[in-house]
Short mmCIF file of N, CA, C and O in Angstrom, two decimals:
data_model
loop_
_atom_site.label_atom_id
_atom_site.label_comp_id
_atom_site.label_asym_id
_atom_site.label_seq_id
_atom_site.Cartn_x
_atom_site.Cartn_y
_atom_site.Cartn_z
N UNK A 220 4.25 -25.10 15.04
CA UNK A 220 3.09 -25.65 15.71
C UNK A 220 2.83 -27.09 15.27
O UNK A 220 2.27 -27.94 15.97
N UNK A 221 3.33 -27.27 13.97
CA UNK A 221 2.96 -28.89 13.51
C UNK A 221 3.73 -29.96 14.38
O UNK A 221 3.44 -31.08 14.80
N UNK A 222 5.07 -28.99 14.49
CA UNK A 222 6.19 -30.10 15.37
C UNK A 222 5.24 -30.48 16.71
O UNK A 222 4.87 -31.64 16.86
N UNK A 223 4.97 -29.73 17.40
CA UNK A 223 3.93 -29.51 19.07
C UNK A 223 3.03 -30.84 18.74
O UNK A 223 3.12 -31.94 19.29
N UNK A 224 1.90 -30.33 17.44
CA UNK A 224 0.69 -31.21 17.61
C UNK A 224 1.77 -32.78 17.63
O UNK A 224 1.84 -33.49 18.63
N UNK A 225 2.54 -33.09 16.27
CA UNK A 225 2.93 -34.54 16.27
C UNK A 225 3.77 -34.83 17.07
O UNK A 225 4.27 -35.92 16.80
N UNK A 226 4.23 -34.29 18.08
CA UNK A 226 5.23 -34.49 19.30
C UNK A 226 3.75 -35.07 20.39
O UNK A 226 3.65 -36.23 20.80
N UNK A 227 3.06 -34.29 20.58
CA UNK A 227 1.37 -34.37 21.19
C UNK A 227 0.87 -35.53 21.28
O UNK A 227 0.84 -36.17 22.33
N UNK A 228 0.26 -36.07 19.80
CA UNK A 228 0.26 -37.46 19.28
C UNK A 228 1.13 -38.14 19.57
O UNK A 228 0.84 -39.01 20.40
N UNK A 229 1.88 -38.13 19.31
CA UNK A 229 2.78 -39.31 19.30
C UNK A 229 3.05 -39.75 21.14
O UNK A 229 3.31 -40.87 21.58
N UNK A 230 2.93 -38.85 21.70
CA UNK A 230 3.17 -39.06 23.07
C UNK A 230 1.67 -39.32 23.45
O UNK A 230 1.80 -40.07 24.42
N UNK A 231 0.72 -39.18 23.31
CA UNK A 231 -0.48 -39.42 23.85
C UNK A 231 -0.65 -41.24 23.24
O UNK A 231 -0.75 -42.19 24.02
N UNK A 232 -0.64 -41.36 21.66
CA UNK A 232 -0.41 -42.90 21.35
C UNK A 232 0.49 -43.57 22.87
O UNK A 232 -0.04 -44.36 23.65
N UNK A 233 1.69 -43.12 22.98
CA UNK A 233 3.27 -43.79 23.38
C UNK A 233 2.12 -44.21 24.98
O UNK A 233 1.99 -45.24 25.63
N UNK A 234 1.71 -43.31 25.05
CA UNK A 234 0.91 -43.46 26.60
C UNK A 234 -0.28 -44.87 26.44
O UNK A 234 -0.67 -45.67 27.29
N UNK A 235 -0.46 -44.78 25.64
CA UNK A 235 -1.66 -46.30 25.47
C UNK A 235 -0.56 -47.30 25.00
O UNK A 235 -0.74 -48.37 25.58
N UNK A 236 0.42 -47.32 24.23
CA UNK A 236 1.15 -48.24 23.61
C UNK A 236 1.87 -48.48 25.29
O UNK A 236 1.93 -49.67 25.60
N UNK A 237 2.25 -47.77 26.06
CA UNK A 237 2.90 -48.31 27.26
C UNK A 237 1.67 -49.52 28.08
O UNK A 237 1.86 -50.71 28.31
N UNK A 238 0.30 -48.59 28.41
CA UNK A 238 -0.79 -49.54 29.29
C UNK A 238 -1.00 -50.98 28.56
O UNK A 238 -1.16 -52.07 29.12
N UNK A 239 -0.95 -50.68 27.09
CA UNK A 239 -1.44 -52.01 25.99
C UNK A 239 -0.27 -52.93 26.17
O UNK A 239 -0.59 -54.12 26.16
N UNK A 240 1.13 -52.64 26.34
CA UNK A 240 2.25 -53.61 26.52
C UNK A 240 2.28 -53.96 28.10
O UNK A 240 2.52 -55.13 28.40
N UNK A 241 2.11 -53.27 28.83
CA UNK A 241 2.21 -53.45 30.43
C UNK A 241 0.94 -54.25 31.08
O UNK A 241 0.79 -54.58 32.26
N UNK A 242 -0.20 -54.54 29.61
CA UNK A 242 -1.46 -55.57 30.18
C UNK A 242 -0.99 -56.73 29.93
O UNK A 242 -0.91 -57.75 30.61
N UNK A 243 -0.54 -56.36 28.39
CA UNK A 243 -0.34 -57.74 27.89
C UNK A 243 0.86 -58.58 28.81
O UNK A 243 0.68 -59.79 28.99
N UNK A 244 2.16 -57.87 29.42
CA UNK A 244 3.48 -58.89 29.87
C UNK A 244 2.11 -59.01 31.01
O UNK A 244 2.16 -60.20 31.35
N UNK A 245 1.16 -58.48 31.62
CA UNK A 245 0.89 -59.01 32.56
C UNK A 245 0.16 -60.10 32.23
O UNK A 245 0.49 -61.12 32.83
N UNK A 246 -1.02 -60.25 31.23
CA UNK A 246 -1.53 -61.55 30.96
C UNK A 246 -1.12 -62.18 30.54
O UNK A 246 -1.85 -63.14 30.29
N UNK A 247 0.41 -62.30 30.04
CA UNK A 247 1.22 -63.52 29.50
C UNK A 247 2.02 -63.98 30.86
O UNK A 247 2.57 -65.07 30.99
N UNK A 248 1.98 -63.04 31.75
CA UNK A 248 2.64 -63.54 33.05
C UNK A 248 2.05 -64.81 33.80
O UNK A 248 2.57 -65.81 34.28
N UNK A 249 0.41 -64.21 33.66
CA UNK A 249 -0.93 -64.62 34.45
C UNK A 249 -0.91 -66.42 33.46
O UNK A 249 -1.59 -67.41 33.73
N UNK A 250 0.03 -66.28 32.42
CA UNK A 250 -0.54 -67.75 31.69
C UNK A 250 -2.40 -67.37 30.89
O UNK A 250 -3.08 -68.34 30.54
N UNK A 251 -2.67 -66.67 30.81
CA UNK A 251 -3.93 -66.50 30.23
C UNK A 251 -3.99 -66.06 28.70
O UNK A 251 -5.17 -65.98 28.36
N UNK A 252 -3.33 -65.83 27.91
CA UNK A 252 -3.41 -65.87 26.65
C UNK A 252 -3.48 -67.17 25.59
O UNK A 252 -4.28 -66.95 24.67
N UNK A 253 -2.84 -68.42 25.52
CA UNK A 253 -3.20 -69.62 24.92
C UNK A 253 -3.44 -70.43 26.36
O UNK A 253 -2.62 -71.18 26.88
N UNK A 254 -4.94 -70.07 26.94
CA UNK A 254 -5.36 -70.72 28.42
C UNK A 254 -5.83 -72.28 27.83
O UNK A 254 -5.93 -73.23 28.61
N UNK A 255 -6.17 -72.47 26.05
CA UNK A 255 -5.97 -73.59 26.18
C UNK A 255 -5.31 -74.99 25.90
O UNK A 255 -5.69 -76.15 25.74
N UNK A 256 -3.67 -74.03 25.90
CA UNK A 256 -2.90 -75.06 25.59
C UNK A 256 -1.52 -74.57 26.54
O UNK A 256 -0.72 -73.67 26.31
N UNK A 257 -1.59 -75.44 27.56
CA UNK A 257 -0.55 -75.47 28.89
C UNK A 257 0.66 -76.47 28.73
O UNK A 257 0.56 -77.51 29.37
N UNK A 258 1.59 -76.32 28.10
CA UNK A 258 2.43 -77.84 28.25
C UNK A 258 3.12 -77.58 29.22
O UNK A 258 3.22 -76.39 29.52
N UNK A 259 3.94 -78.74 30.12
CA UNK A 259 4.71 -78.82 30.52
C UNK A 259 6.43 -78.73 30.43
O UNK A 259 7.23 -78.28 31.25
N UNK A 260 6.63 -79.27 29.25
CA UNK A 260 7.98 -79.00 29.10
C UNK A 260 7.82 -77.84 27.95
O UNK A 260 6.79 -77.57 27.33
N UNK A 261 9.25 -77.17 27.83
CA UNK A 261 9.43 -75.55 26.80
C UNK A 261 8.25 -74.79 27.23
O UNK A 261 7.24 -74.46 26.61
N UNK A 262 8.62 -74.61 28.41
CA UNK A 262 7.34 -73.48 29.27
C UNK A 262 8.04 -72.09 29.11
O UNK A 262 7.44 -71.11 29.56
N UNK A 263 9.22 -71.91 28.53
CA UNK A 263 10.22 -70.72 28.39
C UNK A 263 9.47 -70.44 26.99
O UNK A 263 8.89 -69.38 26.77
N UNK A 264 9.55 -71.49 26.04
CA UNK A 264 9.25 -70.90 24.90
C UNK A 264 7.60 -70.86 24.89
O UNK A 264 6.97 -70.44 23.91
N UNK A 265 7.22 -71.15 25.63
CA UNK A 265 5.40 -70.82 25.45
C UNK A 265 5.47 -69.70 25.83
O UNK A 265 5.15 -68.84 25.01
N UNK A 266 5.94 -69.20 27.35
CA UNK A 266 6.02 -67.65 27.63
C UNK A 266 6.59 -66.92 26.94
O UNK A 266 6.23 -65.79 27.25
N UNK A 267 7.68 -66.89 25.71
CA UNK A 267 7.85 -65.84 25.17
C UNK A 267 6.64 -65.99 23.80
O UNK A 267 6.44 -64.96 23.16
N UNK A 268 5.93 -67.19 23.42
CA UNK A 268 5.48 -66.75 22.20
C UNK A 268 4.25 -65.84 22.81
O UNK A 268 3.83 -64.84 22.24
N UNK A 269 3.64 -66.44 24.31
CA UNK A 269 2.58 -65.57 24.79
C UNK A 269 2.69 -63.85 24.84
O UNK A 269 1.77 -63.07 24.58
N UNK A 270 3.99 -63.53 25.23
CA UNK A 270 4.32 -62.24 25.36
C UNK A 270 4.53 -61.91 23.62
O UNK A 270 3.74 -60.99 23.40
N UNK A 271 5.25 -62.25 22.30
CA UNK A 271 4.87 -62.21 21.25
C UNK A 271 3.74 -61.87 20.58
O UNK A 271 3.53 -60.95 19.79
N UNK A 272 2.97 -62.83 21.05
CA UNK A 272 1.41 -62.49 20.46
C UNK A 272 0.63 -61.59 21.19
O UNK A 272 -0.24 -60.91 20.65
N UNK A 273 0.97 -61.52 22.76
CA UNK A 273 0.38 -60.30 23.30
C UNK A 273 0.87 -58.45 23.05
O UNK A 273 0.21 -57.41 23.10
N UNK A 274 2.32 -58.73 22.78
CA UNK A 274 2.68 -57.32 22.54
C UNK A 274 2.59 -57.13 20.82
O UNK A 274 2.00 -56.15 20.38
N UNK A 275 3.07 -57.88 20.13
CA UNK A 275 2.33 -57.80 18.60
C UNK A 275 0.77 -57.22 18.64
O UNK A 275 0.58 -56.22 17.95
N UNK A 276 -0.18 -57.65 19.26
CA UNK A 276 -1.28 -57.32 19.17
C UNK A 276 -1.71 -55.55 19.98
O UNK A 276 -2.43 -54.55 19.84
N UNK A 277 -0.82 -56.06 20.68
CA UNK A 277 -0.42 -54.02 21.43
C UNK A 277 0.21 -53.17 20.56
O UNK A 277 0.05 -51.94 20.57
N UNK A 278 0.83 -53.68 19.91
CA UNK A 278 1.25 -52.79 19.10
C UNK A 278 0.83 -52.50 17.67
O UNK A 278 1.16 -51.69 16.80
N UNK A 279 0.07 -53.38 17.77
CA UNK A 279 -0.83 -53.30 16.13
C UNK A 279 -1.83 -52.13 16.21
O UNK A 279 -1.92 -51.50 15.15
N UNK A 280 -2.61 -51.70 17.21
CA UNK A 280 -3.43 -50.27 17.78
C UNK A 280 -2.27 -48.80 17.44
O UNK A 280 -2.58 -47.86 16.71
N UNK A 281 -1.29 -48.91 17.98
CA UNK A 281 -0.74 -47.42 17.70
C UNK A 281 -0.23 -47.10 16.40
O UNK A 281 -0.17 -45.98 15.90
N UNK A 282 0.21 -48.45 15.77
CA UNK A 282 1.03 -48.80 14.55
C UNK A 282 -0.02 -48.50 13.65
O UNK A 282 0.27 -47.94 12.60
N UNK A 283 -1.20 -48.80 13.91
CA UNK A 283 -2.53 -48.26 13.13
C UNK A 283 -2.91 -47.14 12.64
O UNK A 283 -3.16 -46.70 11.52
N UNK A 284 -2.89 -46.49 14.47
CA UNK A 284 -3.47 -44.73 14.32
C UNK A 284 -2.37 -44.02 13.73
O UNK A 284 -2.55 -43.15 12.87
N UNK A 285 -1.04 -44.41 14.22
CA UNK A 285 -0.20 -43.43 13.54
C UNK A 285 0.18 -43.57 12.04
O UNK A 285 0.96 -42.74 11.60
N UNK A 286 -0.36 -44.67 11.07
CA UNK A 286 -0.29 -45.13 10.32
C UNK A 286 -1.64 -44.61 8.95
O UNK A 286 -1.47 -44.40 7.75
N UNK A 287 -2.73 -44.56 9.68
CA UNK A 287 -3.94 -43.83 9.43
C UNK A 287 -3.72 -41.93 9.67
O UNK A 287 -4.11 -41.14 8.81
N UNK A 288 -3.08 -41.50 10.94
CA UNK A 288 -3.63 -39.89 11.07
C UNK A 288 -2.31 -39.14 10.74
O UNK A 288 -2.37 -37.93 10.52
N UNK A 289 -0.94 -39.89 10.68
CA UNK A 289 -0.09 -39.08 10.29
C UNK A 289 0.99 -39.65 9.05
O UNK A 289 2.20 -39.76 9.20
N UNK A 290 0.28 -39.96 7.93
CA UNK A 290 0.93 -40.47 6.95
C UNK A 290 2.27 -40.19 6.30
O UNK A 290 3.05 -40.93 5.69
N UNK A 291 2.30 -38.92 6.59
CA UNK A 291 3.85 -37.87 5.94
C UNK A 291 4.69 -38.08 6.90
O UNK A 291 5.85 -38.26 6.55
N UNK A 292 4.38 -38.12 8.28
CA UNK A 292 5.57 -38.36 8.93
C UNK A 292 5.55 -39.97 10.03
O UNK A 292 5.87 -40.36 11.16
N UNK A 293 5.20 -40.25 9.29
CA UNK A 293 5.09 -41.67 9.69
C UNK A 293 6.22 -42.43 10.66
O UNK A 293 5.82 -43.25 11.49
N UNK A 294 7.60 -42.13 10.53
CA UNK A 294 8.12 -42.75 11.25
C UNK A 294 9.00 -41.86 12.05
O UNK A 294 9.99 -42.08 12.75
N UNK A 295 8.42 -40.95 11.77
CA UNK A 295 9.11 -39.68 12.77
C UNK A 295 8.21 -40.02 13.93
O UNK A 295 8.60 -40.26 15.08
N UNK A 296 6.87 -40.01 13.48
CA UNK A 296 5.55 -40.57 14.74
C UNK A 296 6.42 -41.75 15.54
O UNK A 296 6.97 -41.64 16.64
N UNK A 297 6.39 -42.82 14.73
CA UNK A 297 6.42 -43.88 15.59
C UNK A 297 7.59 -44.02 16.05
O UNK A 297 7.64 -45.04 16.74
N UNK A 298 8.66 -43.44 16.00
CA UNK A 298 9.85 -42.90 17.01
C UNK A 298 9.91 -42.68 18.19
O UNK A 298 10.51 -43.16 19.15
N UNK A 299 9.02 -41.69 17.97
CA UNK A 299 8.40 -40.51 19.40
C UNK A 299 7.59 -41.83 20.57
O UNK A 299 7.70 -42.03 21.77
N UNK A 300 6.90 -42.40 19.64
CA UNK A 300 6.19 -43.65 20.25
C UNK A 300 6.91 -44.31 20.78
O UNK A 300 6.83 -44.37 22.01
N UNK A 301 7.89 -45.08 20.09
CA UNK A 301 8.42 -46.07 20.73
C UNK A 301 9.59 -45.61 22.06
O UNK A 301 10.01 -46.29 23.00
N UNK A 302 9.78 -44.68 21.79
CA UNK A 302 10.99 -43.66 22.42
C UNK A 302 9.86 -43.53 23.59
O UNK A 302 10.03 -44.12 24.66
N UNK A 303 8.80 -42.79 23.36
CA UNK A 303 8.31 -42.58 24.78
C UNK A 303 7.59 -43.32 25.62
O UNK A 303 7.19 -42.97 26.73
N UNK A 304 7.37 -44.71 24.89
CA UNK A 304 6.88 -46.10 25.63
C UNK A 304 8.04 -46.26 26.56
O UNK A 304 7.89 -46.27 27.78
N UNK A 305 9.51 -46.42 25.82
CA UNK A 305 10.57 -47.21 26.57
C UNK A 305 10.81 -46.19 27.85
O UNK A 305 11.14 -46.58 28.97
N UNK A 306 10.61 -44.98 27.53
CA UNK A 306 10.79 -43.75 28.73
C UNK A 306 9.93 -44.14 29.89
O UNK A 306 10.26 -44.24 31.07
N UNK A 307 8.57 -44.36 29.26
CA UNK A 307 7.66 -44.94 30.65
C UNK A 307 7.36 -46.18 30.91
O UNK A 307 6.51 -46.44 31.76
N UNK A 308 8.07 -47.22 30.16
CA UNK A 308 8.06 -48.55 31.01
C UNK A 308 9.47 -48.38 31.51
O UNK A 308 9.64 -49.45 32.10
N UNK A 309 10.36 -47.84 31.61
CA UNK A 309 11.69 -47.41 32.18
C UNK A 309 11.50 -46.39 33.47
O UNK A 309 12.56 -46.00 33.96
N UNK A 310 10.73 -46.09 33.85
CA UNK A 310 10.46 -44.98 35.22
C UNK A 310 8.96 -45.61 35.93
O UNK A 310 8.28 -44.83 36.59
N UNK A 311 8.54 -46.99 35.75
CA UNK A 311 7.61 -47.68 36.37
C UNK A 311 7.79 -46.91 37.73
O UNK A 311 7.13 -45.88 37.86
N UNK A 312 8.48 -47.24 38.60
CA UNK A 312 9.07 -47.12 39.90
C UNK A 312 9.27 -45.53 40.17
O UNK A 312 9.20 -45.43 41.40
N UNK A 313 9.54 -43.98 39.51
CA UNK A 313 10.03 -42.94 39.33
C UNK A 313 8.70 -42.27 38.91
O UNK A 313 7.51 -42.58 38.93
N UNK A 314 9.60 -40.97 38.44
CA UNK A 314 8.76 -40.18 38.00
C UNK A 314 8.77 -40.44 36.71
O UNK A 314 9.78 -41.09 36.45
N UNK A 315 7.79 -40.13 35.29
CA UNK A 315 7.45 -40.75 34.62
C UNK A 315 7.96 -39.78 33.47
O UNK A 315 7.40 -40.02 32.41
N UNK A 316 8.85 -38.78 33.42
CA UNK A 316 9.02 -37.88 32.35
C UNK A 316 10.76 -37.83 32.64
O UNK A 316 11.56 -37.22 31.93
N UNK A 317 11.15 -38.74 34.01
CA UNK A 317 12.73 -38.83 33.86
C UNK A 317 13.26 -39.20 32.94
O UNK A 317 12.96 -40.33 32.57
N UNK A 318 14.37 -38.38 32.10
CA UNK A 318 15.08 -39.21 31.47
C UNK A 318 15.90 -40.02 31.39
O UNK A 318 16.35 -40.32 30.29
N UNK A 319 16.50 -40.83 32.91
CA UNK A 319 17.37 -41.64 33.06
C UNK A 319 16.25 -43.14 32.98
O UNK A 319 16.63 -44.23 33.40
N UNK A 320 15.01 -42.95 32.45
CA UNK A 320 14.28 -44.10 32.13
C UNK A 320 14.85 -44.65 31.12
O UNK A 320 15.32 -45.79 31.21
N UNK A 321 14.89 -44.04 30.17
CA UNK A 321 15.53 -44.67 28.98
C UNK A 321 16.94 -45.51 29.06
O UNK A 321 17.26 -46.43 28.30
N UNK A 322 17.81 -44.91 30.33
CA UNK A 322 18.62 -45.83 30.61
C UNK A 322 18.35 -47.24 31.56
O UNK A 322 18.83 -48.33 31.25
N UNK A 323 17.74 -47.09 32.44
CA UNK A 323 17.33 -47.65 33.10
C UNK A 323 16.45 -49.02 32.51
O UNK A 323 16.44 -50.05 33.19
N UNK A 324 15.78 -48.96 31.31
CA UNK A 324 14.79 -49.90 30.60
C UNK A 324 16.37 -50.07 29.97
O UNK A 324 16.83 -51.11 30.45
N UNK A 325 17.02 -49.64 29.38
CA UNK A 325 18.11 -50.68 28.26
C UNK A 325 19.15 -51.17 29.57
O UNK A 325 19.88 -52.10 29.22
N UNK A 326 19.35 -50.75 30.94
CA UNK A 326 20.06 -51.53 31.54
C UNK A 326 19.20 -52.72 31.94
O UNK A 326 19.51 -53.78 31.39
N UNK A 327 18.10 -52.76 32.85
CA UNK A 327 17.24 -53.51 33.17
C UNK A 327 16.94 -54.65 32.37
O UNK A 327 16.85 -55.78 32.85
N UNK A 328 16.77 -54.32 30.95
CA UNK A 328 16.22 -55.53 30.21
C UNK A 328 17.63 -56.05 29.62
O UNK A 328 17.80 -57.26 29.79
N UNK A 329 18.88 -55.24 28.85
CA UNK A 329 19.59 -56.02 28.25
C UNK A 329 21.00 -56.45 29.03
O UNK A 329 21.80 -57.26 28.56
N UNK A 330 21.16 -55.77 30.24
CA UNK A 330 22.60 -55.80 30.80
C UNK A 330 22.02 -56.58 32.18
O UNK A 330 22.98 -57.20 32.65
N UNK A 331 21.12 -56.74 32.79
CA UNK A 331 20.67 -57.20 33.82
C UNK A 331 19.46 -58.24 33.40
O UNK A 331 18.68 -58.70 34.24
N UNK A 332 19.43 -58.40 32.67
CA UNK A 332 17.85 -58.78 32.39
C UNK A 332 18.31 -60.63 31.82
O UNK A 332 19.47 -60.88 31.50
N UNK A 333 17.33 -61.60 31.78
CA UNK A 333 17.41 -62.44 31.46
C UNK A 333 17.02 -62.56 29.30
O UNK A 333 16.80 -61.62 28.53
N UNK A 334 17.09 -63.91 29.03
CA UNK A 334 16.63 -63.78 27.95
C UNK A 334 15.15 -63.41 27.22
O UNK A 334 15.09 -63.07 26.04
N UNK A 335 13.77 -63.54 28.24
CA UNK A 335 12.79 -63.34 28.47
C UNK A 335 13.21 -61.88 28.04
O UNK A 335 13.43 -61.67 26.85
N UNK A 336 13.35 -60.71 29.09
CA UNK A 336 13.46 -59.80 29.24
C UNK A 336 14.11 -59.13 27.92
O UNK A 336 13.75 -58.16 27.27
N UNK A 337 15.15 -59.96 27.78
CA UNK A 337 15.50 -59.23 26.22
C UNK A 337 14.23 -59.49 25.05
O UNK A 337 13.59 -58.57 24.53
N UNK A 338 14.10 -60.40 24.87
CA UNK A 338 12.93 -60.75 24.04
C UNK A 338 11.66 -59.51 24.06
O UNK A 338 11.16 -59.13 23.00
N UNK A 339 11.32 -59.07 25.16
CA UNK A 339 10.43 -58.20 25.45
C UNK A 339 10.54 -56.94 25.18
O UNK A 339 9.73 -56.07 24.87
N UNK A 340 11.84 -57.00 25.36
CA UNK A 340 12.64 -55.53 25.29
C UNK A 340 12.41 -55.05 23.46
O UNK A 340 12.11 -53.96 22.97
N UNK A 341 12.61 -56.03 22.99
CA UNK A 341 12.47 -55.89 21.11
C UNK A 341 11.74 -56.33 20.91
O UNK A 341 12.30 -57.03 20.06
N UNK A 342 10.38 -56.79 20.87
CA UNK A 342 9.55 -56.81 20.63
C UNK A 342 8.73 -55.46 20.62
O UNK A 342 8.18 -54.97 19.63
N UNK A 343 8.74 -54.75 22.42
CA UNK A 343 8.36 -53.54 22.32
C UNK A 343 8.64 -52.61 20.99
O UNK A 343 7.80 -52.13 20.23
N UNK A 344 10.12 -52.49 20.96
CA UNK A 344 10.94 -51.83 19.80
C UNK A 344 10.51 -52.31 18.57
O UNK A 344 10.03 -51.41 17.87
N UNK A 345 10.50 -53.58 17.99
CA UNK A 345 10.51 -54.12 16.88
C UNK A 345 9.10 -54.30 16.54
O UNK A 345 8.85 -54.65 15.39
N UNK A 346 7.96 -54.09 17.50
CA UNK A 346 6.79 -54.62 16.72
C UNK A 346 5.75 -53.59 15.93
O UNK A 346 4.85 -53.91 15.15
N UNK A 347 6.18 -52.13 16.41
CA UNK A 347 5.27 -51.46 15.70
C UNK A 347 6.03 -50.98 14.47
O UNK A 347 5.35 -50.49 13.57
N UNK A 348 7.05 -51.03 14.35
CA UNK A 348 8.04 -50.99 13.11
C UNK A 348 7.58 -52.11 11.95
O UNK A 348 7.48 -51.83 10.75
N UNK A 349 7.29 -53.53 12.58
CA UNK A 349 7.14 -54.73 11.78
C UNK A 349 5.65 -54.57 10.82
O UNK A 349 5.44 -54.81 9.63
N UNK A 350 4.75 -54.04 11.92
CA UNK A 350 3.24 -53.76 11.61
C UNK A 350 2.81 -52.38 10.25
O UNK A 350 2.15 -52.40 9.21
N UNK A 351 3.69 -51.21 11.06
CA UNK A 351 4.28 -50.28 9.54
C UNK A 351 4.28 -50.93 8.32
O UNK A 351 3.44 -50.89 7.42
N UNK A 352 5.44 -51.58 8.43
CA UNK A 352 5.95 -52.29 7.41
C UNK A 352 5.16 -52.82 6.72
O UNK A 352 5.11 -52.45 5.54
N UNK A 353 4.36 -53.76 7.14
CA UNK A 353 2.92 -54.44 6.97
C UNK A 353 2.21 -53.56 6.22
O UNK A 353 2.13 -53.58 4.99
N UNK A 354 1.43 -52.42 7.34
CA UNK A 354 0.74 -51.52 6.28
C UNK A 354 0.99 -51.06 4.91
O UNK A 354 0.25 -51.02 3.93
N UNK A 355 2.43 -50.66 5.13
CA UNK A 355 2.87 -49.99 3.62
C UNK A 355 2.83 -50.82 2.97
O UNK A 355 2.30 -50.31 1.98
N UNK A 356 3.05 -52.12 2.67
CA UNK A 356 2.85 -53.36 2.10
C UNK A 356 1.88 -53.45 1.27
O UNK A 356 1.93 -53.22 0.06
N UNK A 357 0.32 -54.01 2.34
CA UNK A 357 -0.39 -53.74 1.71
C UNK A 357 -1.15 -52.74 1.02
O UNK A 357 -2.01 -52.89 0.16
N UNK A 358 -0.69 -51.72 1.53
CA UNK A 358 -1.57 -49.98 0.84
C UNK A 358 -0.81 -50.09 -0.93
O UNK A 358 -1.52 -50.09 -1.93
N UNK A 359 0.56 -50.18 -0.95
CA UNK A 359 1.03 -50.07 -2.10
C UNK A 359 0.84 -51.24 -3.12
O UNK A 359 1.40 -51.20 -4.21
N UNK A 360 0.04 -52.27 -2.76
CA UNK A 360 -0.33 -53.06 -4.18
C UNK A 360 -1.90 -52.71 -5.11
O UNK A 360 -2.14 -53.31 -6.16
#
């Protein structure tokens, strides 16, 4: 039954960690995250630091709760998380429990996808891992 509840969690987080990343590429799309600093030239690298600081900050919420409510299995949680974010930003278009999402998000972003797209792609992956990291950091001094 413990496996159920943290399979539960972790997929109920993975479900906000998907809406919290799918606002943010949209308000880094929209240009509205550093609204007050627009340059003109390295508009590539302003949009990825926007999507940076927007999905860092998405991912700092699940990286939290699962960090706070399931301490013992901590990265078994955020597995399930990140695993079932990439499942449902991978079946946007589908049904949302397919598992050819998971292929579909690593073809889309890294075999088809531009450098943007890769960038996004690990960030998703890499940022609630980074934030972990963080926590344990500071809890253990």
């Amino acid at each position: 039954m413990n496996h159920v509840k943290l399979f539960l969690f972790s997929l109920c987080i993975a479900a906000s960690y998907y809406a919290l990343t799918i606002s943010a590429i949209g308000i880094a799309a929209a240009g509205k995250i550093f609204w007050w600093f627009y340059p003109s030239e390295n508009f590539h690298l302003y949009h990825i630091s926007q999507n940076f600081v927007g999905i860092g900050i998405a991912a700092l919420i699940p990286a939290y709760v699962v960090f706070c409510y399931e301490p013992r299995r901590l990265w078994t949680s955020v597995t399930i998380v990140i695993l079932s974010s990439i499942l449902f930003q991978g079946n946007i278009n589908y049904m949302p429990f397919d598992p050819m999402g998971l292929v579909r998000f690593f073809t889309t972003t890294f075999i088809y996808g531009d450098i943007g797209s890769v960038g996004v792609a690990l960030e998703i992956v890499l940022m609630p891992i980074l934030w972990l990291l963080i926590f344990k950091r500071i809890t253990s001094q």
